[in-house]
PDB file of C-alpha atoms in Angstrom:
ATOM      1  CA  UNK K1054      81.565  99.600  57.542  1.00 41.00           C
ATOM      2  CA  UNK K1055      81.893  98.118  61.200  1.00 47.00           C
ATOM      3  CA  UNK K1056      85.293  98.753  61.343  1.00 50.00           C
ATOM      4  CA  UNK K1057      85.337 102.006  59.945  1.00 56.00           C
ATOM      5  CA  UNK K1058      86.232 103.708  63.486  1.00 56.00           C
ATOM      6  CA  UNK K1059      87.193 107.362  63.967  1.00 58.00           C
ATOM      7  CA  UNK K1060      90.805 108.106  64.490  1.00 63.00           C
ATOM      8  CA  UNK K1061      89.718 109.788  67.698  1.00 58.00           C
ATOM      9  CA  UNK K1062      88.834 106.279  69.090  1.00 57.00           C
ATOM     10  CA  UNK K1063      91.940 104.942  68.532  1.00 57.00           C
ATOM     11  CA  UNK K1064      94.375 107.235  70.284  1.00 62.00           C
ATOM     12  CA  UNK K1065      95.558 105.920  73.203  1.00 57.00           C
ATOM     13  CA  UNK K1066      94.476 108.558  75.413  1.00 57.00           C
ATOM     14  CA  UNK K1067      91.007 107.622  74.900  1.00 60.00           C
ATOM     15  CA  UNK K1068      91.465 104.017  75.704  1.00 63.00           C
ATOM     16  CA  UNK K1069      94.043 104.305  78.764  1.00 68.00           C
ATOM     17  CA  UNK K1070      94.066 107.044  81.510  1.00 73.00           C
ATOM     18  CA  UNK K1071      95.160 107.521  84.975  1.00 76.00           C
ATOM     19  CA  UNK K1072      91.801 106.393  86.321  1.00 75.00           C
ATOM     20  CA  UNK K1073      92.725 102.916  84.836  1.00 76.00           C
ATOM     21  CA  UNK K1074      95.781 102.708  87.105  1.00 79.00           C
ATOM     22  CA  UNK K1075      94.025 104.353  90.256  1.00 85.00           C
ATOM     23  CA  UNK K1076      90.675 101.970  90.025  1.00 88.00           C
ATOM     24  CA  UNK K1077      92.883  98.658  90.826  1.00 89.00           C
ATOM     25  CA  UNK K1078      94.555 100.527  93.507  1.00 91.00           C
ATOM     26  CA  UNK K1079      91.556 101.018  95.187  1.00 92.00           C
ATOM     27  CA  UNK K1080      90.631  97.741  95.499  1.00 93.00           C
ATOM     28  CA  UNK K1081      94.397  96.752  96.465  1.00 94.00           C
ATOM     29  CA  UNK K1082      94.017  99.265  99.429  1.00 93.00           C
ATOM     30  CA  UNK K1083      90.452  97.802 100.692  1.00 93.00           C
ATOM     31  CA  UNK K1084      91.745  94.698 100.682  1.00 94.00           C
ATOM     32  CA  UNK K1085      94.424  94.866 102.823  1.00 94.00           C
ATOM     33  CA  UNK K1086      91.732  96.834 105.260  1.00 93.00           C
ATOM     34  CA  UNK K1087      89.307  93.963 105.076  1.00 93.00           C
ATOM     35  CA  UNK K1088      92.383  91.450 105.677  1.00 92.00           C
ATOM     36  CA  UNK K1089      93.213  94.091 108.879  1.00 93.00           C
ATOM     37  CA  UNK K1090      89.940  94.922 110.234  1.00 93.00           C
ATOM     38  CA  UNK K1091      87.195  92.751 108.433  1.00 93.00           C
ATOM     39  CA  UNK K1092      84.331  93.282 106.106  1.00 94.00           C
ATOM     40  CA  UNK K1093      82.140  95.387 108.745  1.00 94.00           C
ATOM     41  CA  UNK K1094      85.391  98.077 109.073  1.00 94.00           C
ATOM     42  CA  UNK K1095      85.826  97.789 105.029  1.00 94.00           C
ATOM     43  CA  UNK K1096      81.910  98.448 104.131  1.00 95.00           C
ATOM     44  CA  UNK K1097      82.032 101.577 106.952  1.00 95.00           C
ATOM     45  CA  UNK K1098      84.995 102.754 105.216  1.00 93.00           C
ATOM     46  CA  UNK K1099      83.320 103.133 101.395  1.00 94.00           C
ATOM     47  CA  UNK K1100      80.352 104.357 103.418  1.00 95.00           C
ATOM     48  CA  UNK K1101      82.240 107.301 105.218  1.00 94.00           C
ATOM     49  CA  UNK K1102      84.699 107.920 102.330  1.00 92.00           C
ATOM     50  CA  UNK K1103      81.604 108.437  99.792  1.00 93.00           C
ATOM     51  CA  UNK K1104      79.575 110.357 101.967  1.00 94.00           C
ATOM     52  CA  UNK K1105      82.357 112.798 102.393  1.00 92.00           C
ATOM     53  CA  UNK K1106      82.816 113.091  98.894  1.00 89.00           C
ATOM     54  CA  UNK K1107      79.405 113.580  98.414  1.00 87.00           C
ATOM     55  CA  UNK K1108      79.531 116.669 101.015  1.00 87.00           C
ATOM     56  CA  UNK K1109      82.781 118.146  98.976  1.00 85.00           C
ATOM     57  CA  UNK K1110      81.118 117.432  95.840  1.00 78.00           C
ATOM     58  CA  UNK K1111      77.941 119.440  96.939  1.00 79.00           C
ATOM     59  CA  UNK K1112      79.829 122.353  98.457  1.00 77.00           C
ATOM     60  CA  UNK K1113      81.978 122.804  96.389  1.00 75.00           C
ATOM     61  CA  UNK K1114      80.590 122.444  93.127  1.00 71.00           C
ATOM     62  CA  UNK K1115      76.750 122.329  93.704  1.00 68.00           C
ATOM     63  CA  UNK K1116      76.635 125.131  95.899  1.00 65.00           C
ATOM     64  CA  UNK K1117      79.487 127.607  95.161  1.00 62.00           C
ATOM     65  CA  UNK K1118      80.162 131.320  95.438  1.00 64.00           C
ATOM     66  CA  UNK K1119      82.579 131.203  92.561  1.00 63.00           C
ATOM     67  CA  UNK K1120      83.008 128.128  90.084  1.00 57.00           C
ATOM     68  CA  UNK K1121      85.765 125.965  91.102  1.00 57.00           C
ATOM     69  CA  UNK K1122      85.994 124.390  87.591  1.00 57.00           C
ATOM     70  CA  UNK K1123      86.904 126.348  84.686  1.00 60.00           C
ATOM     71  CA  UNK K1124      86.893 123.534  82.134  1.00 61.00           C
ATOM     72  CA  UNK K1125      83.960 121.208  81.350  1.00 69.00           C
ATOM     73  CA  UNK K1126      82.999 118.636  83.427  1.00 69.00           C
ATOM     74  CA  UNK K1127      81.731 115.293  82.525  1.00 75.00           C
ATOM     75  CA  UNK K1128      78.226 114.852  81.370  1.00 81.00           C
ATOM     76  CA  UNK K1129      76.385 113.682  84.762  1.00 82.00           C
ATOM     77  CA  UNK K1130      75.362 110.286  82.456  1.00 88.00           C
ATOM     78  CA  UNK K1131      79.420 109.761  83.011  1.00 87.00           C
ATOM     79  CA  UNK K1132      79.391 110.630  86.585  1.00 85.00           C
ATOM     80  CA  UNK K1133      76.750 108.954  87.851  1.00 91.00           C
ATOM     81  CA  UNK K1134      77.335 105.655  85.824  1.00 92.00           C
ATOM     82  CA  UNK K1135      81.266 106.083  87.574  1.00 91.00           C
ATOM     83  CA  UNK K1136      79.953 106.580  91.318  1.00 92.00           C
ATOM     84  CA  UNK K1137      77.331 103.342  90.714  1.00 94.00           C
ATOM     85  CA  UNK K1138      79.671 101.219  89.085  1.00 95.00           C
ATOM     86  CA  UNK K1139      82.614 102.093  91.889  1.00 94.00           C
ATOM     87  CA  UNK K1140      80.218 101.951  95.056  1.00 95.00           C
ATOM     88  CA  UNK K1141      78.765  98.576  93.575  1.00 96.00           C
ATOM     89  CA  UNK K1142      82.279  97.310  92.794  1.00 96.00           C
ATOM     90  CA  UNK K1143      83.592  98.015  96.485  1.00 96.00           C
ATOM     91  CA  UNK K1144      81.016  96.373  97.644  1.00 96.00           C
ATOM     92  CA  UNK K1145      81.612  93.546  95.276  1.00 97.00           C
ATOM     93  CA  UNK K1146      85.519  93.586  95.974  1.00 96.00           C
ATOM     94  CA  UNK K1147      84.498  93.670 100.448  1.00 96.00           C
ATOM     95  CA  UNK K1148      82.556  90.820  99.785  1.00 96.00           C
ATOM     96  CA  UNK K1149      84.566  88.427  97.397  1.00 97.00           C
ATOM     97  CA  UNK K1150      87.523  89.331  99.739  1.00 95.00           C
ATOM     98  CA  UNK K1151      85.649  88.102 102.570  1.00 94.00           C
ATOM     99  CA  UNK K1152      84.266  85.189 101.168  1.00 94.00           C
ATOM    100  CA  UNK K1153      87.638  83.504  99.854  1.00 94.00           C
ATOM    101  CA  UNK K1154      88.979  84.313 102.777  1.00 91.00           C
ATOM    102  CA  UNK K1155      91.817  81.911 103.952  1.00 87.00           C
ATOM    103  CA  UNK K1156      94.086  79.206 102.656  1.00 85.00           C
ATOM    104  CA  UNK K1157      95.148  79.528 100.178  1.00 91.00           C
ATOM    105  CA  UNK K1158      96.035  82.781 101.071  1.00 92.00           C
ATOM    106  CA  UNK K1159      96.421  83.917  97.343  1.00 94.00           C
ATOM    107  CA  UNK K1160      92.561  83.393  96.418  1.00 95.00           C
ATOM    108  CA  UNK K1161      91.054  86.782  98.677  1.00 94.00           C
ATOM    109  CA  UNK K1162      93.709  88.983  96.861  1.00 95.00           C
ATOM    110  CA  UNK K1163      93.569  88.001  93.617  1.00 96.00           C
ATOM    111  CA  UNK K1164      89.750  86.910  93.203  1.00 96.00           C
ATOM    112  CA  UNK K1165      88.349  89.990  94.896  1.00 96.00           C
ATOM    113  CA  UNK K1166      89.630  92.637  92.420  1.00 96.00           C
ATOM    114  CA  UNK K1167      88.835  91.049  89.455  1.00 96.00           C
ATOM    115  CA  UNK K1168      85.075  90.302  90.241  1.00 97.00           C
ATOM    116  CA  UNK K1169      85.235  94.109  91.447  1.00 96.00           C
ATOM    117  CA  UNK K1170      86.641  95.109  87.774  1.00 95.00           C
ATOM    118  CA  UNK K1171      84.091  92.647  86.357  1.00 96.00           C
ATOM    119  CA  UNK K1172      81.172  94.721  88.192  1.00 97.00           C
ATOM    120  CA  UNK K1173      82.715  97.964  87.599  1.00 96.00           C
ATOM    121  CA  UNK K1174      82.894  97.594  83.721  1.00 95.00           C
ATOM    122  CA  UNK K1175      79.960  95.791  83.361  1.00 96.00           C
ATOM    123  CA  UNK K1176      77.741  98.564  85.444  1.00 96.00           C
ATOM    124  CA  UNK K1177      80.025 101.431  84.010  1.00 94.00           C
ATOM    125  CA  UNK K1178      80.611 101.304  80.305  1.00 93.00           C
ATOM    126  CA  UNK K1179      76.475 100.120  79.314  1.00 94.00           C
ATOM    127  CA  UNK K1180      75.291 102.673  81.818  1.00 94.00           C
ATOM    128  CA  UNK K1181      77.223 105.666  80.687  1.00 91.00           C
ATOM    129  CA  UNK K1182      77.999 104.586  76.967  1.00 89.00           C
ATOM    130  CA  UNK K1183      74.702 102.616  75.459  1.00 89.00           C
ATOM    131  CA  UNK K1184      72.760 104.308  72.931  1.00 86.00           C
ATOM    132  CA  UNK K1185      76.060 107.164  72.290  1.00 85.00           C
ATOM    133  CA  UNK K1186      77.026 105.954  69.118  1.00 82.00           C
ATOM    134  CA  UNK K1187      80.837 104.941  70.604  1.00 78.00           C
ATOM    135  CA  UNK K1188      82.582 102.061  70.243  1.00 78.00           C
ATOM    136  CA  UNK K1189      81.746 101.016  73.944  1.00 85.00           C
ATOM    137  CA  UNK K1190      82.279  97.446  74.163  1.00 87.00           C
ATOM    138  CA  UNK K1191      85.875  97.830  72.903  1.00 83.00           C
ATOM    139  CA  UNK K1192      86.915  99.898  75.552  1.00 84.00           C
ATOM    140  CA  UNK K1193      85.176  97.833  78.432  1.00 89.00           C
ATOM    141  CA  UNK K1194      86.953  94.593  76.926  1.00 89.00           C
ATOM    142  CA  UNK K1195      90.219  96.696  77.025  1.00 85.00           C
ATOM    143  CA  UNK K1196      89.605  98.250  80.198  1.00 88.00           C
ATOM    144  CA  UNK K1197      88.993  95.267  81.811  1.00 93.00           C
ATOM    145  CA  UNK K1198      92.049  93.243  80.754  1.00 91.00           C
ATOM    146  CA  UNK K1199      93.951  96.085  82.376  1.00 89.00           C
ATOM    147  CA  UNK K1200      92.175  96.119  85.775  1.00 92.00           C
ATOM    148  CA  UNK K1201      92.867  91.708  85.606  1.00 94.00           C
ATOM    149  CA  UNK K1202      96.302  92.549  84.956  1.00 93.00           C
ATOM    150  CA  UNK K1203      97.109  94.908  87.270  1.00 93.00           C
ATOM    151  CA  UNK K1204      95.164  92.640  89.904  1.00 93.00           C
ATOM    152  CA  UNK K1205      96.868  89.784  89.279  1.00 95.00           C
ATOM    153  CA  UNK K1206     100.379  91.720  89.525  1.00 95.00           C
ATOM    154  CA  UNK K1207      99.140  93.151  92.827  1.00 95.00           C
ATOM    155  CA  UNK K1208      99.406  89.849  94.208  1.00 96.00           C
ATOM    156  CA  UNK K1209     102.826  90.595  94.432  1.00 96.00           C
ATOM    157  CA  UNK K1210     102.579  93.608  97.220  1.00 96.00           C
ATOM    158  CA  UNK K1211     100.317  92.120  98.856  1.00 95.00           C
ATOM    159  CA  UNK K1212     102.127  88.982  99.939  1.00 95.00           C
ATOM    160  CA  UNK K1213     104.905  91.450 101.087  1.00 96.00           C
ATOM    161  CA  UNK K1214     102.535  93.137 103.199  1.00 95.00           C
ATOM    162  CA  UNK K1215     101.087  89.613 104.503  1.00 93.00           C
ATOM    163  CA  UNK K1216     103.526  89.768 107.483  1.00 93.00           C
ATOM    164  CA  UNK K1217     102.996  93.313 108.172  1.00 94.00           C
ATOM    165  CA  UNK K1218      99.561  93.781 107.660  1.00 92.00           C
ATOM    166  CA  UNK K1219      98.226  90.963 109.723  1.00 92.00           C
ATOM    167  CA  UNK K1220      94.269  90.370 110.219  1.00 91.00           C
ATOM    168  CA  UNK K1221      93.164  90.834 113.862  1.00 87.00           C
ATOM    169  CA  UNK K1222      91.628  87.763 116.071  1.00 85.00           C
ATOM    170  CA  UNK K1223      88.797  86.045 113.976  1.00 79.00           C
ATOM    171  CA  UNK K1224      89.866  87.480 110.548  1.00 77.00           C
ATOM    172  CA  UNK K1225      92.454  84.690 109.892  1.00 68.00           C
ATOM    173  CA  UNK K1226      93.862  83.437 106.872  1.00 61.00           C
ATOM    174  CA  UNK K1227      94.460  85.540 103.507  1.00 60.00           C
TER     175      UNK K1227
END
């Protein structure tokens, strides 16, 4: 009886989507903004970026003349538990970044997205999941070993970037 799963669950379109791929991206791209500009220019970033989202989100789907959706949206459960695990994650991935900071220059990169996946599965999948009757834990394991992966392969454009993308005075190393 526990491994009696619905065929549902096991399609690979419920494990795997595009969000998977975009999630480690993010973190790729504020890293190479706190290895520019610092941890200060990172946090204002998430700050500005979510508060505009926040204003499109309102206006256009809050406070509408006509619906811009014509399909279902997720439950709000979903979407909150997303926006807290992804603002708490940034913040997460700004601050590991920071910390490891320096030689060598591997650590920042490759440490700050994975304690960022860490915090975004372990805030996302019990907060929007627990109590639904889904085989949660499953997915966060699996979603999880894809966000290490792809974070430890994304060492590889970042020490392209390295001599392109280099940290102003004070922000050495990394």
């Amino acid at each position: 009886a526990y491994f009696d799963v619905p065929e549902v669950y096991m399609e690979p379109s419920y494990w795997l989507t595009v969000g998977h791929l975009i999630l480690p991206l993010i973190f790729f791209v504020m890293n190479m903004t706190n290895r520019r500009y610092g941890p200060a220019y990172a946090t204002a970033q998430v700050a500005s970026v979510w508060f505009i989202l926040g204003l499109m989100v309102y206006f256009l789907f809050v406070y509408p003349d006509e619906p811009m959706s014509t399909s279902p949206l997720p439950p709000v459960r979903t979407c909150m538990a997303f926006v807290v695990a992804l603002v708490m994650s940034q913040f997460v991935c700004i601050t590991v970044f920071d910390q490891t900071r320096g030689n060598p220059w591997w650590r920042a990169p490759l440490y700050a997205p994975i304690y960022a996946s860490f915090a975004y599965c372990g805030i996302f999948y019990p907060m929007a999941r627990w109590g639904l009757g889904e085989p949660w834990v499953n997915q966060m394991v699996t979603h999880f070993g894809f966000m290490l992966a792809i974070s430890l392969f994304m060492v590889i454009p970042y020490y392209l970037l390295r001599p392109i993308v280099r940290p102003l005075p004070g922000y050495g190393g990394a």
